[in-house]
Rosetta silent file (secondary structure, phi, psi, omega in degrees, C-alpha in Angstrom):
SEQUENCE: MLIAGPSAVNGVKKVVAERGLRGGEWRMTQHGAVLQGYNNELVEFMEDLRMQKEELNKEIQQAEEEKNKLQHEIQVLSEKLEYVCENLAQKVASRNELDKSLAEIEAAYMKILDSSRSLLNVVKKQVGSLKYTPELKTNVT
SCORE:     score description
SCORE:     0.000 S_00000001
   1 L     0.000  104.576 -171.039  -16.872   36.635   46.298 S_00000001
   2 L  -102.156  146.289 -167.617  -14.994   33.547   46.299 S_00000001
   3 L  -124.017  144.022 -112.051  -16.196   30.213   46.634 S_00000001
   4 L  -133.909  123.552  166.848  -14.544   27.275   48.601 S_00000001
   5 L   -89.832  176.659 -177.980  -14.676   23.945   47.604 S_00000001
   6 H   -51.398  -51.189  158.476  -15.417   21.651   50.657 S_00000001
   7 H   -23.704  -63.598 -167.463  -11.733   20.755   51.022 S_00000001
   8 H   -78.344  -69.843 -168.125  -10.655   24.458   51.471 S_00000001
   9 H   -52.519  -34.952 -170.501  -13.527   25.537   53.953 S_00000001
  10 H   -67.453  -48.618 -159.914  -12.556   22.398   56.388 S_00000001
  11 H   -54.571  -36.027 -155.136   -8.716   23.526   55.814 S_00000001
  12 H   -98.862  -49.142 -177.851   -9.607   27.230   56.749 S_00000001
  13 H   -46.826  -36.810  178.089  -11.904   26.044   59.236 S_00000001
  14 H   -58.021  -86.812 -166.761   -8.718   23.787   60.892 S_00000001
  15 H   -49.060  -26.424 -174.770   -6.451   26.983   60.659 S_00000001
  16 H   -77.811  -43.975 -161.616   -8.806   29.290   62.554 S_00000001
  17 H   -66.054  -53.172  162.837   -9.844   26.989   65.245 S_00000001
  18 H   -17.743  -74.734 -152.667   -5.874   26.448   65.683 S_00000001
  19 H   -99.684   13.324  163.473   -4.642   30.031   65.559 S_00000001
  20 L    60.054   34.038 -170.967   -8.081   31.328   67.535 S_00000001
  21 L   -76.587  134.066  170.641   -8.627   33.728   64.674 S_00000001
  22 L  -123.570  171.411 -179.848  -11.505   36.615   64.529 S_00000001
  23 L    22.292  -72.397 -166.251  -13.519   38.675   62.022 S_00000001
  24 L  -106.485  -38.946  160.983  -11.149   39.999   59.167 S_00000001
  25 H   -51.007  -27.813  169.631   -8.371   37.934   60.297 S_00000001
  26 H   -98.331    2.962  178.791  -10.312   35.007   59.684 S_00000001
  27 H   -85.798  -54.223 -171.905  -11.610   36.345   56.256 S_00000001
  28 H   -40.238  -40.669 -161.135   -7.746   36.753   55.306 S_00000001
  29 H   -90.184  -19.324 -178.123   -6.922   33.367   56.148 S_00000001
  30 H   -69.385  -41.942  160.182  -10.489   32.233   54.642 S_00000001
  31 H   -42.830  -69.490 -162.617   -9.074   33.874   51.309 S_00000001
  32 H   -58.216  -42.858  176.665   -5.857   33.063   51.644 S_00000001
  33 H   -92.647  -11.352  144.500   -6.696   29.310   52.082 S_00000001
  34 H   -71.768   -0.389 -172.076   -9.170   29.580   49.127 S_00000001
  35 H   -92.190  -59.701 -172.358   -6.588   30.737   46.949 S_00000001
  36 H   -67.586  -46.949  133.213   -4.304   28.014   48.101 S_00000001
  37 H   -12.019  -79.340 -178.786   -6.867   25.609   47.139 S_00000001
  38 H   -52.514  -26.914 -164.326   -7.430   26.794   43.862 S_00000001
  39 H   -85.694   -6.540 -165.082   -3.628   27.172   43.199 S_00000001
  40 H  -105.751  -57.384  177.995   -3.337   23.491   44.197 S_00000001
  41 H   -57.961  -34.418  161.838   -5.964   22.456   42.074 S_00000001
  42 H   -50.103  -66.362  174.738   -4.517   24.588   39.396 S_00000001
  43 H   -54.563  -51.824 -170.203   -0.787   23.084   39.837 S_00000001
  44 H   -62.788  -40.584 -164.007   -2.988   19.189   39.689 S_00000001
  45 H   -80.224  -52.481  161.365   -4.483   20.194   36.709 S_00000001
  46 H   -39.463  -45.382  175.216   -1.442   21.581   34.778 S_00000001
  47 H   -72.206  -21.521 -177.749    0.604   18.384   35.900 S_00000001
  48 H   -94.550  -41.050  168.639   -1.963   15.910   34.176 S_00000001
  49 H   -33.336  -60.307 -161.596   -1.865   18.505   31.041 S_00000001
  50 H   -69.924   -8.882 -178.243    1.697   17.722   31.080 S_00000001
  51 H   -93.306   -9.338 -144.493    1.767   13.797   31.279 S_00000001
  52 H   -96.165  -35.045 -172.607   -1.157   14.280   28.857 S_00000001
  53 H   -83.319  -55.608 -174.499    1.048   15.989   26.438 S_00000001
  54 H   -44.021  -31.778  173.224    4.304   13.764   27.364 S_00000001
  55 H   -99.948   -2.761  164.199    2.078   10.596   26.024 S_00000001
  56 H   -96.475   33.674  142.086    0.377   12.316   22.967 S_00000001
  57 H   -88.350  -65.521  166.726    4.177   13.178   22.379 S_00000001
  58 H   -18.997  -61.223 -169.201    5.096    9.705   22.751 S_00000001
  59 H   -78.362    2.465  173.778    2.002    8.380   20.236 S_00000001
  60 H   -87.558  -46.685 -171.529    3.271   11.374   17.596 S_00000001
  61 H   -61.631  -45.976 -179.057    6.729    9.820   17.834 S_00000001
  62 H   -65.569  -43.488  167.835    5.546    6.432   17.310 S_00000001
  63 H   -33.332  -55.955  169.453    2.895    7.636   15.025 S_00000001
  64 H   -53.362  -82.000  153.772    5.950    9.176   12.851 S_00000001
  65 H    -9.589  -48.881  178.911    8.238    6.086   13.303 S_00000001
  66 H   -93.521  -20.303 -168.058    5.160    4.086   11.291 S_00000001
  67 H   -66.178  -55.118 -157.994    4.371    6.973    8.959 S_00000001
  68 H   -70.582  -23.550  177.172    8.329    7.066    7.788 S_00000001
  69 H   -66.295  -34.171  173.508    8.375    2.819    7.957 S_00000001
  70 H   -71.847  -15.496 -176.947    5.485    2.885    5.325 S_00000001
  71 H  -105.288  -41.857  160.723    6.995    5.340    3.065 S_00000001
  72 H   -40.234  -53.018 -145.431   10.063    3.381    3.064 S_00000001
  73 H   -86.914  -27.869 -153.543    8.077   -0.071    2.387 S_00000001
  74 H   -91.834   -8.677  178.998    5.729    1.881   -0.242 S_00000001
  75 H   -78.763  -36.133 -166.018    9.434    3.325   -2.100 S_00000001
  76 H   -74.569  -45.936 -165.678   10.839   -0.563   -2.177 S_00000001
  77 H   -84.174   -4.059  173.589    7.420   -1.921   -3.666 S_00000001
  78 H   -58.336  -68.680 -152.065    7.282    1.447   -6.309 S_00000001
  79 H   -55.064  -39.287 -170.953   10.498    0.470   -7.363 S_00000001
  80 H   -82.601  -34.654  162.211   10.095   -3.280   -7.576 S_00000001
  81 H   -55.466  -41.293  164.500    6.689   -2.319   -9.494 S_00000001
  82 H   -77.589  -14.153  173.606    8.790   -0.717  -11.754 S_00000001
  83 H   -70.544  -52.313  169.450   11.014   -3.200  -12.477 S_00000001
  84 H   -78.836  -49.012  169.703    8.229   -5.908  -13.187 S_00000001
  85 H   -44.762  -52.301 -157.068    6.287   -3.327  -15.624 S_00000001
  86 H   -75.660  -20.745  179.185    9.516   -2.714  -17.656 S_00000001
  87 H   -65.195  -62.784  174.829   10.028   -6.568  -17.209 S_00000001
  88 H   -65.201   -2.783  163.804    6.325   -7.455  -18.489 S_00000001
  89 H   -96.593  -20.083  177.878    6.775   -5.003  -21.315 S_00000001
  90 H   -93.008  -45.584  173.119    9.710   -6.691  -22.896 S_00000001
  91 H   -55.989  -29.778  172.441    7.945   -9.886  -22.285 S_00000001
  92 H   -86.741  -11.331  144.639    5.190   -8.838  -23.833 S_00000001
  93 H   -47.586  -71.682 -172.104    7.091   -7.299  -26.672 S_00000001
  94 H   -59.506  -27.582  175.733    9.367  -10.404  -27.227 S_00000001
  95 H   -97.141  -15.988  163.420    5.626  -12.561  -27.674 S_00000001
  96 H   -62.206  -25.048 -176.686    4.089  -10.037  -29.759 S_00000001
  97 H   -80.713  -60.862 -177.208    7.462  -10.755  -32.153 S_00000001
  98 H   -44.014  -33.736 -176.131    7.023  -14.640  -31.560 S_00000001
  99 H   -94.119   -8.454 -179.211    3.607  -14.241  -32.609 S_00000001
 100 H   -80.610  -19.321 -177.706    4.029  -12.200  -35.520 S_00000001
 101 H   -71.178  -58.287 -161.243    7.317  -14.811  -36.514 S_00000001
 102 H   -94.299   18.813  162.055    5.152  -17.664  -36.300 S_00000001
 103 H   -78.835  -41.408 -173.906    2.147  -16.386  -38.202 S_00000001
 104 H   -82.944  -63.172  160.283    4.514  -15.601  -40.916 S_00000001
 105 H   -15.396  -73.111 -176.527    5.594  -19.273  -40.607 S_00000001
 106 H   -56.100  -40.263 -169.575    2.347  -20.895  -40.736 S_00000001
 107 H   -52.561  -30.760 -168.784    1.507  -18.617  -43.652 S_00000001
 108 H   -96.341  -13.826  171.530    4.316  -19.966  -45.589 S_00000001
 109 H   -93.112  -17.704  143.483    3.918  -23.426  -44.379 S_00000001
 110 H   -43.308  -91.516  151.699    0.195  -23.171  -45.749 S_00000001
 111 H    18.049  -72.232  164.760    1.605  -22.307  -48.848 S_00000001
 112 H   -53.352  -63.723 -176.563    4.211  -25.226  -48.906 S_00000001
 113 H   -40.750  -87.839 -169.975    1.115  -27.323  -48.150 S_00000001
 114 H   -26.986  -68.252  171.987   -1.163  -25.975  -50.862 S_00000001
 115 H   -31.490  -49.294  178.377    2.208  -26.156  -53.640 S_00000001
 116 H   -80.265  -16.818  161.921    2.458  -29.854  -52.364 S_00000001
 117 H   -87.960  -17.286  179.186   -0.943  -30.458  -53.218 S_00000001
 118 H   -84.542  -41.263 -177.809   -1.096  -29.056  -56.131 S_00000001
 119 H   -55.896  -36.212  152.510    2.010  -30.738  -57.220 S_00000001
 120 H   -57.143  -52.146  175.901    0.376  -34.239  -56.370 S_00000001
 121 H   -59.803  -55.356  170.474   -2.781  -33.658  -58.174 S_00000001
 122 H   -52.378  -30.074  177.913   -0.664  -32.948  -61.239 S_00000001
 123 H   -82.238    3.487 -178.288    1.698  -36.102  -60.868 S_00000001
 124 H   -93.673  -54.684 -177.252   -1.574  -38.008  -60.067 S_00000001
 125 H   -67.143  -39.566 -171.430   -3.122  -36.604  -63.427 S_00000001
 126 H   -76.013  -27.724  161.282   -0.107  -37.260  -65.401 S_00000001
 127 H   -59.169  -29.329 -174.819   -0.017  -40.841  -64.174 S_00000001
 128 H   -96.210   -7.507 -178.785   -3.153  -41.615  -65.062 S_00000001
 129 H  -115.225  -10.819  157.625   -3.074  -40.275  -68.929 S_00000001
 130 L   -80.920   29.037 -170.818    0.083  -42.275  -68.817 S_00000001
 131 L   -42.169  103.167  176.258   -1.787  -45.711  -68.796 S_00000001
 132 L   -56.150  111.093 -175.370    0.229  -48.170  -70.090 S_00000001
 133 L  -107.256  122.439 -166.120   -1.214  -49.415  -73.341 S_00000001
 134 L   -75.862  155.085 -148.301    0.415  -52.198  -75.023 S_00000001
 135 L  -124.421  104.917  172.357    1.346  -51.491  -78.928 S_00000001
 136 L   -84.032  140.338  170.276    0.721  -54.031  -81.176 S_00000001
 137 L   -82.195  139.951  175.794    3.195  -54.930  -83.428 S_00000001
 138 L  -112.070  133.712  172.204    3.091  -54.680  -86.485 S_00000001
 139 L   -57.434   92.737  178.104    4.625  -56.580  -89.446 S_00000001
 140 L  -109.726   88.962  148.616    5.634  -54.110  -91.742 S_00000001
 141 L   -91.703    0.000    0.000    8.053  -55.209  -94.693 S_00000001
């Protein structure tokens, strides 16, 4: 047995009243009206689903565009990061070479300072031992 909503039943009653239908005719009309009501609702639901699908397709397209944009930005940033990392590695290597050179220069300078100090000490000792002492002249005849 078909169950009709209030609008379908009212529609059937209106048709029955207009056509003056009885018995089996009325039941057929009632079933037809109920079926038409179901059909109308089904068409309405299908149209709503189509609209939802269309809206969802738009959202999917926007999301795909955003994804592609972000992937491109990631690609660009990855390339920049690679360049910066290579540049940084070169600078660190240069700094390490400078550190090594500075250490060698400082060590050589310290040797020069030590040698200068030693030389100064030697000179001071020699000057200290060369004190001027006047010699007495003796008349040896």
